[in-house]
Each structure stands twice: as structure tokens, then as C-alpha cells.
XYZ file of C-alpha atoms in Angstrom:
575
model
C -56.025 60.802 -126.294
C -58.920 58.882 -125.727
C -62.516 60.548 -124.707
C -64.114 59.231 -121.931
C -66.592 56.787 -121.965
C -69.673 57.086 -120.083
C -70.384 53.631 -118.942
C -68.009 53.973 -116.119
C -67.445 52.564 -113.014
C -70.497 53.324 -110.112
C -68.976 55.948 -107.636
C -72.866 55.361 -105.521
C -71.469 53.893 -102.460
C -67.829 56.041 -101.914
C -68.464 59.328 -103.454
C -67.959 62.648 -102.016
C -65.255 64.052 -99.596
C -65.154 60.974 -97.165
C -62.812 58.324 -98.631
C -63.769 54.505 -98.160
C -60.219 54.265 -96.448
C -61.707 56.690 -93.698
C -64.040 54.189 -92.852
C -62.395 51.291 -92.329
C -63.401 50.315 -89.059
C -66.180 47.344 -89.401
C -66.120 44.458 -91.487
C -67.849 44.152 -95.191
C -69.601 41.394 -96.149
C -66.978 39.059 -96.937
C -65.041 40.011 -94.076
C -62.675 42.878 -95.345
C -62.769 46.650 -93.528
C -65.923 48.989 -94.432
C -68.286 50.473 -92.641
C -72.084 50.790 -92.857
C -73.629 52.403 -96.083
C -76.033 54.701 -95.236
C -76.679 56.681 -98.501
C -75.908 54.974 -102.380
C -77.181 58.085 -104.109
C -79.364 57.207 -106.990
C -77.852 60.159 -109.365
C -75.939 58.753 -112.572
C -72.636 60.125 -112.771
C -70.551 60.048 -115.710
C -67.960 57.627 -113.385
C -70.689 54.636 -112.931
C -70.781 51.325 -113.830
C -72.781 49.574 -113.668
C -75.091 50.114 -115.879
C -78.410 52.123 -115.423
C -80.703 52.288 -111.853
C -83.929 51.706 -112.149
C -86.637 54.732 -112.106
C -86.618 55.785 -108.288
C -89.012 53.226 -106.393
C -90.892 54.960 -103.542
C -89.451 54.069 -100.560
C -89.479 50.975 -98.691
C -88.267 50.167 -95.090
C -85.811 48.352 -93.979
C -87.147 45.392 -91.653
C -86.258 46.132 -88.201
C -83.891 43.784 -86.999
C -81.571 43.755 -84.353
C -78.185 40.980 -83.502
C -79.126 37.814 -82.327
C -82.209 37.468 -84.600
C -82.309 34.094 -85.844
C -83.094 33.382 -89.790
C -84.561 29.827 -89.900
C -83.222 28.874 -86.553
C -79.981 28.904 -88.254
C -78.599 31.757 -89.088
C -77.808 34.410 -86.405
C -77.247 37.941 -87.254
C -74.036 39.654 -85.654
C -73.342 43.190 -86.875
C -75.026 45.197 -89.474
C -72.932 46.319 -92.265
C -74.979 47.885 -94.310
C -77.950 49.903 -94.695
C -80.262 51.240 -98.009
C -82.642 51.292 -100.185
C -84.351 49.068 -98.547
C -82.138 46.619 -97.862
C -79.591 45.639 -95.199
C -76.605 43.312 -95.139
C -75.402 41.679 -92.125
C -72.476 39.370 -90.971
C -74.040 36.490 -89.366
C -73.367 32.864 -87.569
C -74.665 29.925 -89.174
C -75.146 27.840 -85.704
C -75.404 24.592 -87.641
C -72.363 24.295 -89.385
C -70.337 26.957 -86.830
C -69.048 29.351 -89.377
C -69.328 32.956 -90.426
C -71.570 34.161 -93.024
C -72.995 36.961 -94.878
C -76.348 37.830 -95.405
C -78.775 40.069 -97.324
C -82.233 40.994 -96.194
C -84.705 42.579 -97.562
C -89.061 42.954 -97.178
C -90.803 40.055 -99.637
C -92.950 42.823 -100.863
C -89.811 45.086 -101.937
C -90.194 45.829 -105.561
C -86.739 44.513 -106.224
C -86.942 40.933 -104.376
C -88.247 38.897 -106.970
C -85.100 40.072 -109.274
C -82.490 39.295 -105.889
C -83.940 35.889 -105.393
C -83.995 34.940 -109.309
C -80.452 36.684 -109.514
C -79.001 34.974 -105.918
C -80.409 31.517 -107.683
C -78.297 32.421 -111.103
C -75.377 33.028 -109.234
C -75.299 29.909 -107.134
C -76.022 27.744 -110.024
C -72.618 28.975 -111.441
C -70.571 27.347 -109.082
C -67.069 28.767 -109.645
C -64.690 29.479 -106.768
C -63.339 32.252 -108.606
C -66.453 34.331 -107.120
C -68.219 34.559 -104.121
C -70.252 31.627 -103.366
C -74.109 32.356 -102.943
C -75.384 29.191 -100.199
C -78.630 30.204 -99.484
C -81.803 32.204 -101.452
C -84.891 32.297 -99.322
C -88.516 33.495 -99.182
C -89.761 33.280 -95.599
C -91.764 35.363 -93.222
C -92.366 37.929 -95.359
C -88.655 38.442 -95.341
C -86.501 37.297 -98.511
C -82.700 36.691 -97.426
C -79.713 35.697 -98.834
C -76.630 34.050 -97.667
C -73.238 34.026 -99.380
C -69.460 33.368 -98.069
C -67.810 35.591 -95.295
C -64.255 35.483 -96.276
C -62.290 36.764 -93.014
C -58.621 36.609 -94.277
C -59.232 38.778 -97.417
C -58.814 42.351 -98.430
C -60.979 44.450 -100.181
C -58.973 46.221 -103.327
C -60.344 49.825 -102.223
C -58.030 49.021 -98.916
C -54.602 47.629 -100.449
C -54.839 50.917 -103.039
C -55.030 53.255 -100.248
C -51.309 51.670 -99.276
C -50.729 53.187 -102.892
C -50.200 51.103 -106.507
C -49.776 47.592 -106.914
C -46.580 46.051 -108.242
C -46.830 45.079 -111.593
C -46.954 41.508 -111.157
C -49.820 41.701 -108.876
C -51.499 44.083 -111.313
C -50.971 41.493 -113.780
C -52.720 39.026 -111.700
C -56.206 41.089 -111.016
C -57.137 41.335 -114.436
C -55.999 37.825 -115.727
C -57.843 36.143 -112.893
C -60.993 38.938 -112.571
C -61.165 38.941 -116.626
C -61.092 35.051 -116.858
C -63.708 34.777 -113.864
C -65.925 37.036 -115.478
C -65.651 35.762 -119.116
C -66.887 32.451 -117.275
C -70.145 34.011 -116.144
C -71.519 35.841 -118.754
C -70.786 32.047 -121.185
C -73.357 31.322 -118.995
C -75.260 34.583 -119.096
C -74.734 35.966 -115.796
C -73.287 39.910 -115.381
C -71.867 41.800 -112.518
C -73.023 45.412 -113.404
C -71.139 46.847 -110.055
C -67.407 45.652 -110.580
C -65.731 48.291 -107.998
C -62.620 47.954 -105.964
C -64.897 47.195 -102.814
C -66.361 44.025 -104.560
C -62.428 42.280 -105.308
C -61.065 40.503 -102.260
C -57.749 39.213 -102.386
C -57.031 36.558 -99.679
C -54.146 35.791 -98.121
C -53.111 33.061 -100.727
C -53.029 35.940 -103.146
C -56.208 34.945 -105.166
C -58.786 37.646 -105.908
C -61.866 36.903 -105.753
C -65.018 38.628 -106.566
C -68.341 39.439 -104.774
C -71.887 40.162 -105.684
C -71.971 38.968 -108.640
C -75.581 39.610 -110.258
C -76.743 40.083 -106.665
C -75.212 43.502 -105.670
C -76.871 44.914 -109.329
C -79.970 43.548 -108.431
C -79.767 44.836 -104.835
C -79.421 48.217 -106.266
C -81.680 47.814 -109.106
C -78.930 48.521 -112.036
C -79.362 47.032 -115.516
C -77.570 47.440 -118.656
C -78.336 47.010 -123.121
C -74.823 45.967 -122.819
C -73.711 44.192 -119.496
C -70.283 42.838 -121.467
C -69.292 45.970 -122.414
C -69.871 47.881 -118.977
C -68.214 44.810 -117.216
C -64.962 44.877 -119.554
C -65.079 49.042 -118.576
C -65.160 48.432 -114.675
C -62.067 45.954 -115.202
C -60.447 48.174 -117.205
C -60.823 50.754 -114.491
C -60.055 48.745 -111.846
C -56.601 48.222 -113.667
C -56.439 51.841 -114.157
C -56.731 52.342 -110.376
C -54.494 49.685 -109.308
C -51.382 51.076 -111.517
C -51.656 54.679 -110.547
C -54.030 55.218 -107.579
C -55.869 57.723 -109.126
C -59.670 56.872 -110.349
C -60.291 57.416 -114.488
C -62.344 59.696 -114.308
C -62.918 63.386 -112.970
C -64.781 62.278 -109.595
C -63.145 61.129 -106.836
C -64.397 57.828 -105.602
C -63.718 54.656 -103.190
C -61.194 56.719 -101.425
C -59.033 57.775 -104.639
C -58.787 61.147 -106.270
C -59.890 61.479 -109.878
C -57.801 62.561 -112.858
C -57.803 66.502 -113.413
C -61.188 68.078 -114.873
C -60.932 69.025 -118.416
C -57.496 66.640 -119.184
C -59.814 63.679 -120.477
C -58.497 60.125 -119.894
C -55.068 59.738 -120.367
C -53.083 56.651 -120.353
C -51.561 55.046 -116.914
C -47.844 55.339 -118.323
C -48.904 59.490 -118.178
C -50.267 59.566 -114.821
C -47.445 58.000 -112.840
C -43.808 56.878 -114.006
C -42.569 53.612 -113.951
C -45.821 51.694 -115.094
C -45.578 48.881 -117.352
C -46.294 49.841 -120.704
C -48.059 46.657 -121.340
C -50.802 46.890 -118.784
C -51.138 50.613 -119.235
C -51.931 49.955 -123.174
C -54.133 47.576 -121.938
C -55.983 49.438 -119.615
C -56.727 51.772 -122.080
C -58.234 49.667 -124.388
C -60.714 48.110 -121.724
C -61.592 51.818 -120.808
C -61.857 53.304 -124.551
C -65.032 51.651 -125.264
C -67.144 53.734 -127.057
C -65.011 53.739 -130.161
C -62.432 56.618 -129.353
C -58.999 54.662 -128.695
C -55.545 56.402 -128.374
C -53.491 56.875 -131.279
C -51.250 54.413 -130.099
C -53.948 52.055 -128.739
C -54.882 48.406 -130.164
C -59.080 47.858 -130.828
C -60.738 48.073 -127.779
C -61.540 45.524 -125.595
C -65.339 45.075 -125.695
C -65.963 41.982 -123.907
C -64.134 39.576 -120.971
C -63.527 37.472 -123.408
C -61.547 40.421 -125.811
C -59.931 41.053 -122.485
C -58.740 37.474 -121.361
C -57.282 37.398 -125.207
C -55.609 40.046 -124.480
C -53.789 39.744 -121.720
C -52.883 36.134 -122.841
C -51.136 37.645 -125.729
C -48.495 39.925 -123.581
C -45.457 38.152 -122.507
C -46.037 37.228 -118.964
C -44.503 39.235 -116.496
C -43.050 37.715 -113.360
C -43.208 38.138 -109.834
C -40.318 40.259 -108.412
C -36.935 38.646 -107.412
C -37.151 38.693 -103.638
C -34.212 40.746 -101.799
C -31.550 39.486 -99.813
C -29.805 41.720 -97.524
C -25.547 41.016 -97.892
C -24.202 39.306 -94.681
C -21.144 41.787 -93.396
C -18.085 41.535 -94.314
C -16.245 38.403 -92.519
C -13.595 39.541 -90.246
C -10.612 37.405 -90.205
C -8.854 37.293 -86.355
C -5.080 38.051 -85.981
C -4.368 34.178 -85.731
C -6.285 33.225 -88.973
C -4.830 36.117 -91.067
C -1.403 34.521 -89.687
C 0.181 36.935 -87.981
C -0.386 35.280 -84.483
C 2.714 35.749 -82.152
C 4.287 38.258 -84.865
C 5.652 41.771 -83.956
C 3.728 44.106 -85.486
C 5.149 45.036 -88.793
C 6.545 48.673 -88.980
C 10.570 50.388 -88.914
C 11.290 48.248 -85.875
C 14.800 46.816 -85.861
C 14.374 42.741 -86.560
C 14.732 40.495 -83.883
C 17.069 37.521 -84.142
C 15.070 34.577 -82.592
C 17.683 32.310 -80.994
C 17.173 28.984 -81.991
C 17.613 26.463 -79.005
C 19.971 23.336 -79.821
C 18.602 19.752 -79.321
C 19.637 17.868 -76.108
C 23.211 15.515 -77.296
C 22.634 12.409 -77.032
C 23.063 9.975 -74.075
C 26.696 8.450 -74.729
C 28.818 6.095 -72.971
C 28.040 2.728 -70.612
C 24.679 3.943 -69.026
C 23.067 5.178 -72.427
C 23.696 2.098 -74.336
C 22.238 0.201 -71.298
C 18.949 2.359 -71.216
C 19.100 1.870 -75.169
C 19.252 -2.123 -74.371
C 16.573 -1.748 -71.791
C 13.917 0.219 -73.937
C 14.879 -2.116 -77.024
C 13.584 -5.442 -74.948
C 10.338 -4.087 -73.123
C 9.191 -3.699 -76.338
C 9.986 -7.045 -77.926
C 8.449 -8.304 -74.590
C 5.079 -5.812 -75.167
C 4.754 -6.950 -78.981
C 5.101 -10.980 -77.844
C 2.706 -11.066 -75.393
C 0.107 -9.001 -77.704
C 0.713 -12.062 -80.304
C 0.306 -14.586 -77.724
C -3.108 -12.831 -76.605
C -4.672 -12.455 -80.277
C -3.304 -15.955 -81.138
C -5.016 -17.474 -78.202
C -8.414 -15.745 -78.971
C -8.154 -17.026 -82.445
C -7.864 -20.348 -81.039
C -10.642 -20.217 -78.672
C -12.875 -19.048 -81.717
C -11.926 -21.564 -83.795
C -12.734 -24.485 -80.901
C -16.207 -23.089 -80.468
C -16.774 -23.156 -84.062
C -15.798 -26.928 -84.439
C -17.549 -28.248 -81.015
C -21.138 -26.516 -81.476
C -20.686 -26.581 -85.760
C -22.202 -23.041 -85.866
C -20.715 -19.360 -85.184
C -21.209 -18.096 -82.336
C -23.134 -14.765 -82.796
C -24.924 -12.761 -80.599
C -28.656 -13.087 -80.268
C -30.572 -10.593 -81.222
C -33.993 -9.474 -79.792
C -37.285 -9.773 -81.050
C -37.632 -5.727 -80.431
C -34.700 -4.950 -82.480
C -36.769 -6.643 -86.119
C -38.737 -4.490 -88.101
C -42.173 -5.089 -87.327
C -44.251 -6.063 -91.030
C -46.741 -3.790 -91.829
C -50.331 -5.299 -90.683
C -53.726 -4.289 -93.066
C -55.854 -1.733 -91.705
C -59.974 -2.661 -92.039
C -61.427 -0.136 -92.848
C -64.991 0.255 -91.115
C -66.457 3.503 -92.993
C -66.168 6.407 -95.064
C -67.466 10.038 -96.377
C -66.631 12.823 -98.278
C -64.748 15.410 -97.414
C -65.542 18.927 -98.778
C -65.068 21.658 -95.897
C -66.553 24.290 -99.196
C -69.369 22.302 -98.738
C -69.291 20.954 -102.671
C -69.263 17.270 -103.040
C -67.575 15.660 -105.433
C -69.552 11.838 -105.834
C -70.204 11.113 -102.462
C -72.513 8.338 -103.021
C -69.647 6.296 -104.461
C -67.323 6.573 -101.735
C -67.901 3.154 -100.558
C -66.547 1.434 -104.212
C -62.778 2.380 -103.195
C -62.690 -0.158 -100.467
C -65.344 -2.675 -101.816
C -62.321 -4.909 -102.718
C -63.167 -4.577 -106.348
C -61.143 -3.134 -109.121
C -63.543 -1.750 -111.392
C -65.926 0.082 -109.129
C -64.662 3.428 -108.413
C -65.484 7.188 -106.903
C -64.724 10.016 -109.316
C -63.729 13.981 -108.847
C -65.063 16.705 -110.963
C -63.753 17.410 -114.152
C -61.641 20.683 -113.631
C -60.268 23.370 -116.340
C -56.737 24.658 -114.593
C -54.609 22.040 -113.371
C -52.467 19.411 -112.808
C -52.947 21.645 -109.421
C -56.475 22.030 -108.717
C -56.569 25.170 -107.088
C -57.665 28.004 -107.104
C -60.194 25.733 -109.287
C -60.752 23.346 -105.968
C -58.214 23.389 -102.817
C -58.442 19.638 -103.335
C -60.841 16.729 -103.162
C -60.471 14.031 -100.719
C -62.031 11.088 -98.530
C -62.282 10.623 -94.986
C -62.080 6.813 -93.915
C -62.574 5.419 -90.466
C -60.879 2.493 -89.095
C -63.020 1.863 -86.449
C -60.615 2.536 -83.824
C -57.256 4.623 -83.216
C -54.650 2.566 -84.983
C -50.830 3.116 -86.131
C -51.159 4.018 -89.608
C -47.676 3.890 -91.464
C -48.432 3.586 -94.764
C -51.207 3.338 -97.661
C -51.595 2.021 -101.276
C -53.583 3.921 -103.589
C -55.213 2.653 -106.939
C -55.703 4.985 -109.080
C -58.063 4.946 -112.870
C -56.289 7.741 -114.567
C -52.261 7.533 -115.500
C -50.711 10.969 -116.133
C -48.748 14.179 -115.077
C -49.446 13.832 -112.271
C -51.947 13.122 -109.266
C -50.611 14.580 -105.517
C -52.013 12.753 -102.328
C -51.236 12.917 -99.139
C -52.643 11.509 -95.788
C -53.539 13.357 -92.561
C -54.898 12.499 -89.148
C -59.288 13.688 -89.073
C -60.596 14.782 -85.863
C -63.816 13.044 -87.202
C -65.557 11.258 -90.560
C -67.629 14.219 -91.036
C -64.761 16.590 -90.523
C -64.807 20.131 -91.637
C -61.755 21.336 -89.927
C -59.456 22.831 -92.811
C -56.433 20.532 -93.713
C -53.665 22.911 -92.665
C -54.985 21.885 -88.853
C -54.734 18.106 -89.636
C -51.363 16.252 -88.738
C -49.779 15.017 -91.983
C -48.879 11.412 -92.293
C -47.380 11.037 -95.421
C -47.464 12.643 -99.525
C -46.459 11.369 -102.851
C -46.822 12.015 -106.318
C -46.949 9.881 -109.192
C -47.809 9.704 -112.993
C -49.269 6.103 -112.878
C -52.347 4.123 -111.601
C -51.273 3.668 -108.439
C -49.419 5.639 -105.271
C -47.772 3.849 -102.354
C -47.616 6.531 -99.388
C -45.464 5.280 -96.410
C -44.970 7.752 -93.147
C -41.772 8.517 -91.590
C -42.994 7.826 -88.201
C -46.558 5.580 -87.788
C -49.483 8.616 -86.448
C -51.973 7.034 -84.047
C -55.403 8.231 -85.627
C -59.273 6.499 -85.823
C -60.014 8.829 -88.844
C -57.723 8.784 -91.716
C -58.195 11.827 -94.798
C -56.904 10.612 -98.540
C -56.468 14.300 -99.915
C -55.416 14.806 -103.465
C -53.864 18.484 -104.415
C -53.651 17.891 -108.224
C -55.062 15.223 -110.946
C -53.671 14.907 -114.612
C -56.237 15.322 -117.860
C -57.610 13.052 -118.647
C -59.997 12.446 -121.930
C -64.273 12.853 -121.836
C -66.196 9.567 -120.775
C -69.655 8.664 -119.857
C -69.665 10.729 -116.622
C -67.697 13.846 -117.122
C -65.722 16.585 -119.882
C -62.390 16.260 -120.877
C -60.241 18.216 -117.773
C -58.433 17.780 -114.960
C -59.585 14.890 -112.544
C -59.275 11.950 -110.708
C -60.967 8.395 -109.596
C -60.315 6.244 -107.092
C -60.454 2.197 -107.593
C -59.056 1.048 -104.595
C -57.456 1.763 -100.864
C -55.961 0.338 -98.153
C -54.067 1.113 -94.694
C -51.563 -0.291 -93.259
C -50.394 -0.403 -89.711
């Protein structure tokens, strides 16, 4: 059995006897259910991540601000959701591009701002949807501030364990995807320091994404000699707490109750049946990280990087296989199981069904003259019908030989397929509703009429599917007014398996309206150079969005890495 380590997970924000899940009535910072903090208590526990705090500062106040405040006549503060040190963190409006935000504010002379800004700056540089994004870092009116995503559809961790343990699967999934994200930053030397369940969000596509990173440490002014190390711990914990609902350590924390004082940490697979042996081994070696492993136990885990290795080397384990409830039994009626008009069996006498004899037949003089009678209205019926067809065939045959031509029916102009007519198209943009561009100063080289001009994507790691890299990249084109589109043709400068596009109806050029509120015109997907998409039915629309979901690899040129990406040579619409 393993000791336990001391570079735990922080239990600052959620210890004592009030559970996080008893506070669930506001909204965090990235939109999932917590209320405001109003104590992080500086003491070290053995349970904290996050490295060390800083020697206590003397105290600072937090600027007095109220909703409806304005930050650079942009940003408009809603609802305070937290409260400390110093510090506060809001949910806020920003007016100018009418969506929600979060932000963090705190006095420029606060002993800590320099190390927010520099750390907000870090993070944003990093650009990886896998986290959080930081949007803003500012130094203004003796106020520093920064803004970052408000995610509303997603769920903090500390909330779906207080439902109980994850399935396996979904286990499986927060530490591949939080491991991988964090091996990322710290490649390009960024840390965390405060992975707990409050700063994973999973949103409603099932991605989990993480907040604060570098920020929320230097919020709280926690450091760490070895920031790999105490990150790998906090994920191994967070796996811990996700297979078993119980926290790995003696302290109860983010509403979950520690393990028993005195027992030491003992693997998941001990705690509660039925977990998979594979993620409770590897718990335990993210958690055993100061040397003492369990007998059964592989090396520790030391870094993100140990841990993405890993987990890459178990077999992958599947989502469940989704129920079906059995339809009931059919019920055959009496008349389909064939007993219809049948006397119920059972030690009843049988019944002799008398069988009715057949009319005799008509005999003498008047029979044979109704026989003689029916015999020649027929041969009369079947005459004239030949004397009808034959003089039709006639009359068609005369009509043939006096005009020289068939006669056939004409047919009208409305009832021939209209051919498609070329769409001009008068303008174009980006579109990027995350607010990262791809190349939009080329966008005007895919209908320049030229071949060898082109706009470019990113070059992206996962893939052919872009996401959860990038939802997608895309164009919007306008066509100077509404027009039928039916159809486009797509060239393409990179061949391969395989490139998804599809078309929808924009509200606008500039649109930032998510695509699942756009009307769909038509999808394809091809492994060549060049799509043809054609709609079922033509959609009236001035603004027409080119959106590709996935791009094959494609080798390294002058422009980008080798990865996952697309150009565009050439478009055009057709009406």
C-alpha cells in the first residue's frame, strides 16, 4: 500500500463541513453551479495541490464594484461569483460582441497582479481549445482585469460526482483528454498548479475542458519546484475521485468525503467494487509520486506526458452498449391464430357441418336457349371491341403519314428542368464564431478565378475531424442579393481521407450565429481536389457559409506543419 504523497490536491476553496454540492445555486466562472468564495484559507494541508502559497501578503481590498459597471465601455459586470484575497471574479456581458464572459479583477497595486497579467498573457498565447480561452489581459484605471470564456452548457466535475461515480468509459475520457491537454502546456512551459474538480467542465458534447490554467495559481499566489509532478498528482486524484467518489486523502473536500484516517491511500478497486482495474492501477501510479508505489503498481507517473503514455498503452475501453427495452409480446387475434368461426375445442360432441349441394343444371329447351343467348352477346361484345381498337390503329397510322411526324403531346416549358445558372459572387469573410481566424486576408483568392491562389486552414494535430481541435473552419460569401442557391463546386489543394463541407444559409457576412442555427443546404465528402455539393431543394439566401468539419494530412510546406488541414483554390454557386 502506497504512502501518501504530500503534493496533493488544494482542498482551499471546498474544505470543511459545507460541501461544494450545497452551494450550488449561482453560476462559476465558466458558467457551471457554485457559489461565491468568501474564504480560500491560506493553511497547507497535506490534501493540496497545487503547489506552495506564497508567504501571507498583508491584506489588500477588493475594488468596490457593483453590476452594471462597465470595463472599457465593453464589458459589463452581471453577478459576482467570487470573492478573496483580494480579488473578485465576475460573470459579465461583453456589449460589443453580445456574449457572456468571465472576468477577473483585481487592484493594479495588488502584490500579485504583475504575476496574473504575465500568467493571463502565457495562457492566451497557448491557444488550445482543450482549455479555457483567456481573450482579454488588461492594465487600466488602476484596475488590472482579465477576461476568459463563460461556457453556459457545461458542468463543473465537483457537480456530476455529487450524482455519484462516473462510468468507466467516461472516466476513461477525463484523464486521456485532461492528461493530453495538459502535457500540451507545460511543452510550452505553462502549469496549472490548482487542477481540482471545480476547474474541469464537461459540456454538453461530452468534452472536458479545463479552466484557469496558470491564472487561478497566480490568482492565489501558489508556486511549485516541480509543477509536472504536482499537475500529474491532481489528475491522478481527480481520477481517484471520479471512480469512487471519495477524495484520496483523509480531508474531506469539494463536497466528497475523504478516505478513513490512519488507512493510508489505498487503491480505487479497494474503495468501491466494480472499478476497472485498469484505471484504478493507473490512478495509483499518478497519485504514488514520491517514490512509494503499491506492490502491484507499475513506476509512477511523474509527468503528463508519463501519464498520456500511459493511458495510451491500456486497451481502450468503450462506451457502454445503449439499452433497449423488449417490445411485448405480440398477441395474435382469434382469426390470425386460425381458429376464426371454430367451436371452441374441448369434450364437446363434433358437429357434422352439412354440406349444401350445387344448384343442377338448367336442362331442357329453355336452358340450351339461354346457353345460345349468352354464347352470342359475347361474340357480339369481343367483335365490336376489335372493330374499335382496329379503327384507332387506323386513325393513328393516317396521322402519322399526312403530317410525317408522331403525334405527341406537347409538353410545357414548366415541366423542363431548369439548368443551373452561376452565382457572382460579390464578397466574402471569415467565419470564426471562437473568434480565431484562420487566413482571413486570403479569403478573396478562392473566387479570384485563378487556380493557384488559395486561402489555407491551420495545421491541426487530431483529425480527419477537426474537433474538439476546431468545430470547423469556414467562409462566409455574399452574393449580393437573396438568390436560389442549389448547388456549389468546390476546388480543393489537398487530396486525401477526407475533407467534409457543407453549405448553410448566414443571417449576415460577419455572422457569429453558431452553425447549428443556420439552415443547411447541402454536405459532401470527398478524398480528392474537388467537391460538387448540390441541395435537395434550392434555399433562397444573400449570405452563403462554405463550412468544412474535417481535412485530411497533409505533408509540411512553406506556410504550415505537417497535420490536419485544408486550402481552398476555387468556388462557385450555382442557382
Amino acid at each position: 500500500m502506497a504512502e501518501r504523497s504530500t503534493a496533493a490536491v488544494d482542498v482551499a476553496d471546498n474544505s470543511g463541513d459545507n460541501p461544494l454540492t450545497a452551494k450550488a445555486d449561482g453560476a462559476t466562472t465558466d458558467g457551471a453551479a457554485e457559489s461565491i468564495d468568501t474564504a480560500d484559507t491560506a493553511e497547507q494541508g497535506p490534501g493540496d495541490t497545487g503547489g506552495e502559497r506564497k508567504p501571507t501578503e498583508p491584506s489588500i481590498a477588493t475594488p468596490e464594484l457593483h453590476s452594471g459597471h462597465k470595463l472599457a465601455r465593453r464589458y459589463r459586470l452581471e453577478e459576482c461569483v467570487t470573492r478573496l484575497d483580494g480579488f473578485s471574479s465576475w460573470r459579465a456581458v461583453d456589449e460589443k460582441l453580445r456574449r457572456a464572459v468571465g472576468v477577473h479583477l483585481l487592484p493594479a497595486d495588488h502584490p500579485r497582479a504583475r504575476s496574473v497579467l504575465a500568467a493571463a498573457r502565457s495562457s492566451a498565447l497557448l491557444g488550445d481549445p482543450r482549455f479555457v480561452q483567456v481573450l482579454d489581459a488588461v492594465e487600466e484605471n488602476d484596475l488590472v482585469y482579465v477576461v476568459h470564456e463563460w461556457l453556459p452548457d457545461a458542468t463543473e466535475l465537483t457537480a456530476l460526482l455529487a450524482l455519484g461515480p462516473l462510468e468507466a468509459h467516461d472516466a476513461y475520457q477525463l484523464v486521456t483528454q485532461v492528461s493530453q491537454a495538459m502535457a500540451a502546456a507545460h511543452r510550452e512551459g505553462l502549469a496549472h498548479l490548482r487542477l481540482t474538480p471545480g476547474a474541469i467542465l464537461r459540456t454538453s458534447s461530452g468534452q472536458y475542458r479545463i479552466r484557469g490554467l496558470a491564472v487561478n495559481a497566480a490568482l492565489r499566489g501558489i508556486t511549485s519546484d516541480t509543477p509536472q509532478r504536482t499537475d500529474t498528482e491532481a489528475i491522478g486524484a481527480l481520477l481517484y475521485a471520479s471512480l469512487t467518489q471519495r477524495w484520496p486523502y483523509d480531508s474531506d473536500a469539494y463536497g466528497l468525503h475523504g478516505l478513513p484516517k490512519g488507512v493510508g491511500l489505498i487503491a480505487p478497486d479497494q474503495v468501491r467494487a466494480g472499478v476497472h482495474r485498469g484505471l484504478s492501477e493507473l490512478a495509483m501510479r499518478a497519485l504514488a509520486n514520491d517514490g512509494a508505489t503499491a506492490s502491484r503498481q507499475e513506476p509512477a507517473c511523474t509527468t503528463p506526458d508519463e501519464l498520456v503514455k500511459a493511458v495510451s498503452a491500456m486497451p481502450r475501453i468503450r462506451p457502454p452498449e445503449p439499452t433497449f427495452t423488449a417490445p411485448p409480446e405480440y398477441q395474435r387475434t382469434t382469426y390470425q391464430q386460425g381458429t376464426y368461426g371454430r367451436p371452441p375445442a374441448g369434450p364437446h360432441p363434433a358437429v357434422t357441418q352439412v354440406v349444401q349441394a350445387p344448384p343442377p343444371a338448367l336442362q331442357g329447351r329453355t336452358g340450351k336457349a339461354i346457353k345460345w343467348a349468352v354464347s352470342a352477346l359475347l361474340i357480339a361484345a369481343l367483335g365490336l371491341g376489335s372493330w374499335q381498337l382496329a379503327d384507332k390503329l387506323l386513325g393513328h397510322d393516317k396521322g402519322s403519314g399526312e403530317s410525317g411526324t408522331s403525334q405527341q403531346p406537347n409538353k410545357s416549358d414548366g415541366d423542363k428542368p431548369k439548368a443551373p445558372v452561376p452565382l457572382r459572387i460579390q464578397g466574402a469573410e471569415e467565419y470564426a464564431p471562437d473568434g480565431k481566424l484562420q487566413n482571413a486576408k486570403d479569403v478573396g483568392n478562392t473566387y479570384d478565378g485563378s487556380t493557384s491562389t488559395y486561402w489555407r486552414s491551420k495545421s491541426y494535430r487530431g483529425g480527419p475531424k477537426l474537433a474538439p481541435y476546431k468545430e470547423g473552419v469556414g467562409i462566409v460569401y455574399d452574393l449580393g442579393s437573396e438568390k436560389d442557391v442549389s448547388g456549389a463546386s468546390i476546388a480543393l489543394r489537398y487530396g486525401g481521407d477526407h475533407t467534409t463541407l457543407a453549405l448553410y444559409a448566414a443571417d449576415s457576412m460577419s455572422s457569429s450565429a453558431p452553425v447549428e442555427s443556420m439552415k443547411q443546404i447541402a454536405t459532401t465528402t470527398t478524398s480528392g481536389t474537388a467537391a460538387a455539393l448540390k441541395a435537395t431543394k434550392p434555399v433562397k439566401t444573400r449570405y452563403v457559409l462554405l463550412w468544412i468539419t474535417a481535412a485530411p494530412y497533409a505533408p509540411n510546406d512553406e506556410f504550415s506543419d505537417p497535420g490536419y488541414k485544408q486550402a481552398i483554390t476555387d468556388v462557385k454557386f450555382t442557382g
